[in-house]
CSV table of C-alpha atoms in Angstrom, one decimal:
chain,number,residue,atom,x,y,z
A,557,UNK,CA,9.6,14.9,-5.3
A,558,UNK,CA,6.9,17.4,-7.1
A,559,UNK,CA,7.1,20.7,-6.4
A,560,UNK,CA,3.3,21.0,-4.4
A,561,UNK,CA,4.1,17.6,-2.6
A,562,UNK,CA,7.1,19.7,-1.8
A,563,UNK,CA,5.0,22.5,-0.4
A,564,UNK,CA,2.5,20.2,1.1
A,565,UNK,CA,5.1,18.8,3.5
A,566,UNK,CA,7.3,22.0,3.8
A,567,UNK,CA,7.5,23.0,7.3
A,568,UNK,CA,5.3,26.1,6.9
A,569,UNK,CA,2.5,24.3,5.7
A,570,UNK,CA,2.8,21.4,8.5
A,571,UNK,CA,2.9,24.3,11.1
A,572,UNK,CA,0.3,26.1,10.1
A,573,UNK,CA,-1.9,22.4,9.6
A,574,UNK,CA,-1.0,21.8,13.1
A,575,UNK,CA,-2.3,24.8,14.5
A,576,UNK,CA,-5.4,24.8,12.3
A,577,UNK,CA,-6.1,21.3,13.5
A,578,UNK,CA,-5.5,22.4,16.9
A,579,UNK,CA,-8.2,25.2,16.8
A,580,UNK,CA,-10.8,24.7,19.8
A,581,UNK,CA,-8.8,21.5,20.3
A,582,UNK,CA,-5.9,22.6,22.9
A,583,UNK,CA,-8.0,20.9,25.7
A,584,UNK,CA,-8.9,17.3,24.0
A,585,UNK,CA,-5.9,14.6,25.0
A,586,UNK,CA,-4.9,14.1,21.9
A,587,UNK,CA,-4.3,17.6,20.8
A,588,UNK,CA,-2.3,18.2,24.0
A,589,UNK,CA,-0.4,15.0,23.7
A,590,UNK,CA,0.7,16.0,20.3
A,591,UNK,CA,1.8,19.1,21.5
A,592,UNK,CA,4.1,17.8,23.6
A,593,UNK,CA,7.3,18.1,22.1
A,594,UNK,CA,5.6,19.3,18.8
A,595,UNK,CA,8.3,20.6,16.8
A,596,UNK,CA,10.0,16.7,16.9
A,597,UNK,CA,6.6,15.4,16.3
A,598,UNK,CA,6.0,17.7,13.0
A,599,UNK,CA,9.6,16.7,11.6
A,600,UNK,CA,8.9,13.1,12.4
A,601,UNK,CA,5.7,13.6,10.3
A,602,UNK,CA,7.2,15.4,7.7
A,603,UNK,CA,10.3,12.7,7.3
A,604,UNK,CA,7.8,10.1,7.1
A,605,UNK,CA,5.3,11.8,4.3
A,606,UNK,CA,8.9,12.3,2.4
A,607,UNK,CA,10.0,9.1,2.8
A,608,UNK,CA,6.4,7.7,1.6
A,609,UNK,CA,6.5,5.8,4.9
A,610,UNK,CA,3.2,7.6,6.8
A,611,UNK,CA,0.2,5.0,7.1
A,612,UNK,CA,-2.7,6.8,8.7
A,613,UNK,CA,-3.9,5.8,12.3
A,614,UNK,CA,-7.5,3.8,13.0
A,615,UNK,CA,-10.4,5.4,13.3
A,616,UNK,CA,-12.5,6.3,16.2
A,617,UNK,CA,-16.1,6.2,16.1
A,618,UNK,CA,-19.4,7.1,17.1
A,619,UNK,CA,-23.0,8.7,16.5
A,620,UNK,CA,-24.9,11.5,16.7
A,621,UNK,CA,-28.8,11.7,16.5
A,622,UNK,CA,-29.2,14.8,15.7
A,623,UNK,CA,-31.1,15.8,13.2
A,624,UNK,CA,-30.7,12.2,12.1
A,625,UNK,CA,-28.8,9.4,13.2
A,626,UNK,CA,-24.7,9.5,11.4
A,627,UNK,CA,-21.9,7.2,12.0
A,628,UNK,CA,-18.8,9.9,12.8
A,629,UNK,CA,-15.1,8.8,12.2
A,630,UNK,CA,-12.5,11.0,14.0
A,631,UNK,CA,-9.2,10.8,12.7
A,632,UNK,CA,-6.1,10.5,15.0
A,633,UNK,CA,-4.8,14.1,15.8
A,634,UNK,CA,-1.7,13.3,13.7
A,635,UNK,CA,-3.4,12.4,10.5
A,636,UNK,CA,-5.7,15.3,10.9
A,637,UNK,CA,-2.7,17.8,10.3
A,638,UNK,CA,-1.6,15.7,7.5
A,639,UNK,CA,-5.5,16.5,6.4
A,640,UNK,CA,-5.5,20.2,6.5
A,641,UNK,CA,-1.6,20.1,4.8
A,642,UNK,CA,-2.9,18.9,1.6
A,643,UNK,CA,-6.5,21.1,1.6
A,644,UNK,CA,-4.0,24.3,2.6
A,645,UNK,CA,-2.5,23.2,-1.0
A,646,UNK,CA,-4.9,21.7,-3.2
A,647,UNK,CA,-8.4,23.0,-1.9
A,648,UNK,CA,-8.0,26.7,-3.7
A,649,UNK,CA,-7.0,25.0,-7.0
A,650,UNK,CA,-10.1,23.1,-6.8
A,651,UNK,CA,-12.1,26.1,-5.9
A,652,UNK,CA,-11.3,27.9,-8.3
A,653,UNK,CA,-13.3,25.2,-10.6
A,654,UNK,CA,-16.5,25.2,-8.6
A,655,UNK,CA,-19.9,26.8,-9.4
A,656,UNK,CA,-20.9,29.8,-7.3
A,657,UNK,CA,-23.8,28.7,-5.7
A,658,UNK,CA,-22.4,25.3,-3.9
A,659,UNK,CA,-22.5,26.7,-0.6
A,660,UNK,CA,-20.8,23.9,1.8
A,661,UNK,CA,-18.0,23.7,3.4
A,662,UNK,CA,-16.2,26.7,1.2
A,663,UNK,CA,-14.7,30.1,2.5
A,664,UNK,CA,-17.5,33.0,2.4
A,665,UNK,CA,-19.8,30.4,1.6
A,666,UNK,CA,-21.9,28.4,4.1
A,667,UNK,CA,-25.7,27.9,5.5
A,668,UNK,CA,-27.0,31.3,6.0
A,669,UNK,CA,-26.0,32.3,2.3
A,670,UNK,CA,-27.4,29.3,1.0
A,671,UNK,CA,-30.9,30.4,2.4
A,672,UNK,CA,-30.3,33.6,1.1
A,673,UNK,CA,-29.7,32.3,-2.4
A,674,UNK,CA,-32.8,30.2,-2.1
A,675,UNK,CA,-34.7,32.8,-0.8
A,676,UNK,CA,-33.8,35.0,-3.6
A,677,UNK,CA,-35.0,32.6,-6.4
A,678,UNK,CA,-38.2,31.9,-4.3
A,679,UNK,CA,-38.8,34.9,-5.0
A,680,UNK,CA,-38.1,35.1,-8.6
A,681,UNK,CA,-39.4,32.1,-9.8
A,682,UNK,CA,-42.9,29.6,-9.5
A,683,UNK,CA,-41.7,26.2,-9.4
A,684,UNK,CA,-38.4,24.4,-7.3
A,685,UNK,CA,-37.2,20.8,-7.6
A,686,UNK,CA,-35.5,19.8,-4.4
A,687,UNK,CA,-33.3,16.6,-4.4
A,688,UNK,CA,-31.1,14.7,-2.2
A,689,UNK,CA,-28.8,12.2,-2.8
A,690,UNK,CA,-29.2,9.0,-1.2
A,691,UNK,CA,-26.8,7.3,1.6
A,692,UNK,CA,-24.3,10.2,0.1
A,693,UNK,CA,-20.8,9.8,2.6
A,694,UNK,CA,-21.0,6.0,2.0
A,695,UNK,CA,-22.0,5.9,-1.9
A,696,UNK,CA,-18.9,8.1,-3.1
A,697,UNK,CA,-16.6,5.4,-5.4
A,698,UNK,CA,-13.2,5.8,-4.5
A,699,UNK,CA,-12.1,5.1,-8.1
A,700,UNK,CA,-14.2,7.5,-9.3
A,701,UNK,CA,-13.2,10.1,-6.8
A,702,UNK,CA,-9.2,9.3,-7.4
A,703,UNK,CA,-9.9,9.6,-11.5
A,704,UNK,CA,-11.3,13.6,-10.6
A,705,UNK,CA,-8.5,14.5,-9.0
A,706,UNK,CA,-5.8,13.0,-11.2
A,707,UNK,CA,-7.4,15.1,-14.0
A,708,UNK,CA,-6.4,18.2,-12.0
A,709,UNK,CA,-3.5,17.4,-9.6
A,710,UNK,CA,-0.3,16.3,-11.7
A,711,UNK,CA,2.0,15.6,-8.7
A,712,UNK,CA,2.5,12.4,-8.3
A,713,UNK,CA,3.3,12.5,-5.0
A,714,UNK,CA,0.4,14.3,-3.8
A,715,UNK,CA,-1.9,11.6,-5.8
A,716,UNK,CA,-0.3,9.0,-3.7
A,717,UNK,CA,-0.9,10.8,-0.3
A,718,UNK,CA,-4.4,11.8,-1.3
A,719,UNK,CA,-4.7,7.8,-2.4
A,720,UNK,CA,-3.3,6.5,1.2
A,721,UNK,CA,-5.8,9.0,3.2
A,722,UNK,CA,-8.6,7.7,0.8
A,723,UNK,CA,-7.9,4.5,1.2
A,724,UNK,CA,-8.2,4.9,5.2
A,725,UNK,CA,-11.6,5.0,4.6
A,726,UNK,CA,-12.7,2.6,2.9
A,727,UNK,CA,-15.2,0.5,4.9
A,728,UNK,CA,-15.6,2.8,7.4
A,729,UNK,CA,-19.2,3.8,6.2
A,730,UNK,CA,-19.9,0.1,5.1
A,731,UNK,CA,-22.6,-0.6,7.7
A,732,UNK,CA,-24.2,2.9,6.5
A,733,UNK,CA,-24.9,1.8,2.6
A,734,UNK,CA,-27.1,0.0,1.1
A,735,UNK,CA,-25.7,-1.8,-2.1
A,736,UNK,CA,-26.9,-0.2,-5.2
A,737,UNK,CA,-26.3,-1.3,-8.6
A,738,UNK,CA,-26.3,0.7,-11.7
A,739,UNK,CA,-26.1,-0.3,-15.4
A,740,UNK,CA,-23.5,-3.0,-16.9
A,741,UNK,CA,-22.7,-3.5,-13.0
A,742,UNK,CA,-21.5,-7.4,-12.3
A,743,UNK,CA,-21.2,-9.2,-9.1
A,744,UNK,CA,-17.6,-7.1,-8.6
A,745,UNK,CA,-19.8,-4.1,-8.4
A,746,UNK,CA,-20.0,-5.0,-4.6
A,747,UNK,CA,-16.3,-4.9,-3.7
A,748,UNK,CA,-15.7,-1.6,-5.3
A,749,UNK,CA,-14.0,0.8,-2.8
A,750,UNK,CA,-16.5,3.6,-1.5
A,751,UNK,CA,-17.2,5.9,1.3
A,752,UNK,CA,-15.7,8.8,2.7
A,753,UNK,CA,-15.8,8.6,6.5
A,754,UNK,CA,-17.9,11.6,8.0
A,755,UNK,CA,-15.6,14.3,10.2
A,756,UNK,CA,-12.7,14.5,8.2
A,757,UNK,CA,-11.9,17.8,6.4
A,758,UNK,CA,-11.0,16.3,3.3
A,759,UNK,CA,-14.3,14.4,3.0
A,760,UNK,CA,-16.2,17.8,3.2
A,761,UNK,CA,-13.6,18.7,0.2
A,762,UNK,CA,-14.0,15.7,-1.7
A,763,UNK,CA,-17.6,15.8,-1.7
A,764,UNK,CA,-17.4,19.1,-3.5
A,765,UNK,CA,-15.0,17.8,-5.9
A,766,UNK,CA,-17.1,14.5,-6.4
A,767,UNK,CA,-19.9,16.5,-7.6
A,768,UNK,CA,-18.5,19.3,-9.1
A,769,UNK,CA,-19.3,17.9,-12.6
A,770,UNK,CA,-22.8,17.0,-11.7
A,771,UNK,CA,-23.0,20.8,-10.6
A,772,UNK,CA,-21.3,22.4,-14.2
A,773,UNK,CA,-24.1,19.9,-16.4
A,774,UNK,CA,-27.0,21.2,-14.4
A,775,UNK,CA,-26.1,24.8,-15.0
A,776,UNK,CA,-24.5,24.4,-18.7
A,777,UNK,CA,-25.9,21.2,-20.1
A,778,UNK,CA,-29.3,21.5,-18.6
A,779,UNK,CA,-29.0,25.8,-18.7
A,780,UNK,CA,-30.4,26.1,-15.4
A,781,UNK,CA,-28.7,29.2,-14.2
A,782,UNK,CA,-30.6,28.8,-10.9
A,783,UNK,CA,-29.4,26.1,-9.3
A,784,UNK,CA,-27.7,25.6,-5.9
A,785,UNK,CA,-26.7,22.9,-3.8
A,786,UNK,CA,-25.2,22.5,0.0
A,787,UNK,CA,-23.7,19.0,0.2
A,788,UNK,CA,-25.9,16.8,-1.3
A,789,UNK,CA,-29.2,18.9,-1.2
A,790,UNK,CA,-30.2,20.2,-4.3
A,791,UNK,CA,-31.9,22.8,-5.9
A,792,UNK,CA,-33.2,23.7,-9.5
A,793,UNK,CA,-35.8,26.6,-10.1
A,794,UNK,CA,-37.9,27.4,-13.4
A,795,UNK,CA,-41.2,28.8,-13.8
A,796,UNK,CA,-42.1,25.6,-16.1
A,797,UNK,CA,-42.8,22.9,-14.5
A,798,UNK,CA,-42.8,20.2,-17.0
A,799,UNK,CA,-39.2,21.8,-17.6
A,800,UNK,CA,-38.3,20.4,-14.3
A,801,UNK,CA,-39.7,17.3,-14.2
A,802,UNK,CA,-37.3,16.8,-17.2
A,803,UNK,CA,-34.6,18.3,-15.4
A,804,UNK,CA,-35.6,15.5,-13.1
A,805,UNK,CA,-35.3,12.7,-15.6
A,806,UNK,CA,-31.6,14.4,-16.7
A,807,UNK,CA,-30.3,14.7,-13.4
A,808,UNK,CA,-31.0,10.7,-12.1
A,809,UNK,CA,-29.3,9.8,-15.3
A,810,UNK,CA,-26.4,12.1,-14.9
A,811,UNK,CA,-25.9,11.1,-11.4
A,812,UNK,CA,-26.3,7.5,-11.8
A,813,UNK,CA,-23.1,8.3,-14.1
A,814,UNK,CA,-21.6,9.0,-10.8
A,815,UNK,CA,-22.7,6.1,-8.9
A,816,UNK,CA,-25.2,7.9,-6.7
A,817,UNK,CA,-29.1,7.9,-6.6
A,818,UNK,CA,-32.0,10.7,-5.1
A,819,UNK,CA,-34.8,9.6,-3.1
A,820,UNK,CA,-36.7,9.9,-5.7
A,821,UNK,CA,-40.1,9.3,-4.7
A,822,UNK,CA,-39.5,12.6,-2.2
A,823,UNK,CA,-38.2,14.7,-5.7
A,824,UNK,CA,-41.5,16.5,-6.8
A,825,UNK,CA,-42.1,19.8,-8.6
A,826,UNK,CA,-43.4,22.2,-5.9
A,827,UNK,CA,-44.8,25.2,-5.6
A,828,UNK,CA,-42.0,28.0,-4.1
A,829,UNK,CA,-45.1,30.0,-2.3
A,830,UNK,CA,-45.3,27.0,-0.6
A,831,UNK,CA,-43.0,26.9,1.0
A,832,UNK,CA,-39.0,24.8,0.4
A,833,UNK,CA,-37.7,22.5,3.4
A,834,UNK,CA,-33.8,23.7,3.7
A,835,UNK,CA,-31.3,22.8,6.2
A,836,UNK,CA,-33.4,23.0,8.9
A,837,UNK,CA,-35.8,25.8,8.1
A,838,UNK,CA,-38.6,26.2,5.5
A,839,UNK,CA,-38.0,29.2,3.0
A,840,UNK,CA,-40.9,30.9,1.6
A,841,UNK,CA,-40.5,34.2,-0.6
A,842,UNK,CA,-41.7,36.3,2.2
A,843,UNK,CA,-40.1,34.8,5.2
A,844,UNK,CA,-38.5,31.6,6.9
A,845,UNK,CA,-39.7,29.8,9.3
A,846,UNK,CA,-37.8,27.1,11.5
A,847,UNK,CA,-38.8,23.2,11.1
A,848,UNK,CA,-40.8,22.2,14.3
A,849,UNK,CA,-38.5,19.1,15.2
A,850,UNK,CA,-35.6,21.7,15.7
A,851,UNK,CA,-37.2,23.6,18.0
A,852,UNK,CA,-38.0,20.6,19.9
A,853,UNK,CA,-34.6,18.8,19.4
A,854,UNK,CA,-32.9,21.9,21.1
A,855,UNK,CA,-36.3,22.6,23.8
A,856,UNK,CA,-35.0,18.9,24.7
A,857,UNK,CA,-31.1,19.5,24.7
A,858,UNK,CA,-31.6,22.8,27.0
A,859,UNK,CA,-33.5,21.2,29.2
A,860,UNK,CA,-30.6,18.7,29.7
A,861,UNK,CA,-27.6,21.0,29.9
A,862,UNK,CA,-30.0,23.0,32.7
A,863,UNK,CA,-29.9,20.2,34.7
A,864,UNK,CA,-26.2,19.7,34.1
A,865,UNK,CA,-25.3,22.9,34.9
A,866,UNK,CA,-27.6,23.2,37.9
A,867,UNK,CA,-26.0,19.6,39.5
A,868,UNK,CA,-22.4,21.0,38.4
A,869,UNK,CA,-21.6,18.9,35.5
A,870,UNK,CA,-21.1,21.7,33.4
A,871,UNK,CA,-20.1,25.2,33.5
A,872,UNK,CA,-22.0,28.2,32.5
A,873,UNK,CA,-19.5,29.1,29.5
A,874,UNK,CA,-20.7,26.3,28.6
A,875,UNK,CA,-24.5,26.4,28.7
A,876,UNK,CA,-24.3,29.9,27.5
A,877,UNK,CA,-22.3,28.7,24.3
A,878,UNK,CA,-24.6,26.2,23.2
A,879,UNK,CA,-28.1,28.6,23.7
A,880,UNK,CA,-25.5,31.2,22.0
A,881,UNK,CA,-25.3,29.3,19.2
A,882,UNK,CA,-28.5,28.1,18.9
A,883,UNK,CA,-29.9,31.4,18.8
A,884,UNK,CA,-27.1,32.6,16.5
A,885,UNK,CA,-28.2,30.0,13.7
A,886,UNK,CA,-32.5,30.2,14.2
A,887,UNK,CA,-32.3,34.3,13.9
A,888,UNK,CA,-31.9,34.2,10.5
A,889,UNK,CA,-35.6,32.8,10.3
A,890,UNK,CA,-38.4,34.8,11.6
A,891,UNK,CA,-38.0,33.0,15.0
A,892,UNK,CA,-38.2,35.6,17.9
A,893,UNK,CA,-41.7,34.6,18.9
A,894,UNK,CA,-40.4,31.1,19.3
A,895,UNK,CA,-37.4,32.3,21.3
A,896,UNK,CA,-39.6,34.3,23.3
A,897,UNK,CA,-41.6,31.2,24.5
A,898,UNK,CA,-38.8,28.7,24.3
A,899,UNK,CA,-36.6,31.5,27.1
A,900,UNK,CA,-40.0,32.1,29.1
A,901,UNK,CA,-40.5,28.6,29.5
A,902,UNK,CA,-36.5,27.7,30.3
A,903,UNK,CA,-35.3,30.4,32.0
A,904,UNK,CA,-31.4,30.8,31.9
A,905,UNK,CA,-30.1,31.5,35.7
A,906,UNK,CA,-28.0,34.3,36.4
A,907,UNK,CA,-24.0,33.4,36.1
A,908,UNK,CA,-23.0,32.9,39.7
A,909,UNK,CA,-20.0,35.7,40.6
């Protein structure tokens, strides 16, 4: 047994997975179910990751519309602690290895200090190229994921576990993607293993580590020092702009390398004074507005959970932690005119004592 397969099952790390998985959880049935005689349940999990004898459960699935429509696949409770015992190990080693400015699903990272980046280099430069990676959960290629982190991870054991979680995916996103083909593809091309099913922690990590080389050629190959990216949104900024329509040309190529394609047609050289579309907002030098269709989308879901909480479907913890985090997210635009309106015109009743 390696010694980090040895630490990814070692009773520590499987304790602390459980009660990370558990977080916010404790009320769901399969988080309580599990709990139930947790200790045996751990040990059980732990014999059979040892043993090489843990096959991961089936997916369940469903979708969200919001802000567009995604197929989500939740893991069994049980395979998502065996998800956050191998990120607890390997996801800092990885880290260590990524640029500064990829801003998803990393500690001290996130949304708000991706708009502050982007904000920043607004202000500095004339011109941004914005990209996004097409169909970008389904397109990742298994085998070229697996080859990525075999050139870091030398355990062996820990490849196979990472190989038995990836392959638990596979399919899961099929109805989702679109068959693309890329140069010296044949007819095989089509039964290649790919997607990484949407809700699992290690997806969010492997879709760092997927483009983590894209990431180091923008910034080292291409020398654009002012690049970011959250997920598969990208941005490059220069104050040239037949520089970035270059950088345009370089980056379809590179990613192509990688299996994966940008809407193009949407990819232009714009202006940053007028203003970049951003994950959810629209970031000018001198301020940030929210995108209309969000204010509606959660105008529309307020409405709702008034009426739920008014006929007793819901409680008022509830209603007053989604408007709390709706308002926590939109106030780092310049929004509190909207909220104004938005409150005035959906009043929040008093909590009932």
């Amino acid at each position: 047994m390696g010694s980090m397969f040895r630490e990814v099952t070692a009773w520590d790390n499987l304790w602390l997975a459980y009660r990370k998985a558990a977080r916010g959880k404790r009320r769901k049935a399969s988080a309580a179910a599990f709990e139930h005689q947790g200790a045996d349940r751990l040990l059980a999990l732990q014999a059979d990751l040892r043993l090489k004898t843990y096959r991961p459960g089936a997916y369940c699935h469903f979708f969200i519309h919001e802000p567009k429509r995604r197929k989500i696949s939740a893991a069994p409770f049980r395979d998502r602690v065996v998800h956050h015992a191998l990120c607890n190990l390997i996801e800092p080693v990885f880290d260590a290895g990524f640029i500064k400015h990829s801003y998803a699903n990393r500690t001290g990272k996130g949304t708000h200090r991706a708009l502050d980046r982007l904000q920043a280099w607004a202000r500095r430069y004339r011109y941004v190229l914005r990209a996004d990676v097409v169909q970008h959960f389904p397109s990742l290629d298994h085998t070229i994921l697996s080859a990525k982190l075999a050139r870091v991870i030398r355990d062996q054991d820990v490849l196979w576990l990472a190989d038995v979680i990836l392959a638990s995916g596979a399919g899961v996103l099929a109805d989702e993607y679109r068959m693309m083909y890329f140069a010296d593809d044949d007819l095989l091309a089509g039964c290649r293993p790919r997607g990484l099913p949407i809700g699992n922690l290690t997806s969010q990590f492997w879709s760092n580590v997927y483009l983590s080389d894209f990431d180091w050629f923008v910034q080292r190959e291409l020398g654009c020092g002012a690049y970011l990216r959250y997920v598969d949104d990208v941005a490059l900024f220069s104050d040239s702009k037949t520089r970035l329509y270059a950088w345009k040309d370089a980056i379809i190529a590179r990613l192509g390398r990688e299996r994966l394609t940008i809407h193009e047609a949407a990819t232009q050289v714009l202006p940053t004074r007028c203003g970049i579309p951003w994950l959810g907002f629209v970031v000018y030098p001198t301020h940030r507005l929210l995108k209309r269709r969000n204010a509606v989308r959660f105008t529309r879901r307020l409405e709702r959970n008034l009426d739920a909480y008014r006929a007793g479907r819901i409680s008022f913890a509830e209603l007053d932690a989604s408007v709390q985090g709706w308002i926590n997210h939109v106030r780092y635009a310049d929004t509190w005119r909207l909220r104004e309106h938005v409150f005035e015109g959906h009043p929040i009743p008093l909590r009932a004592t």
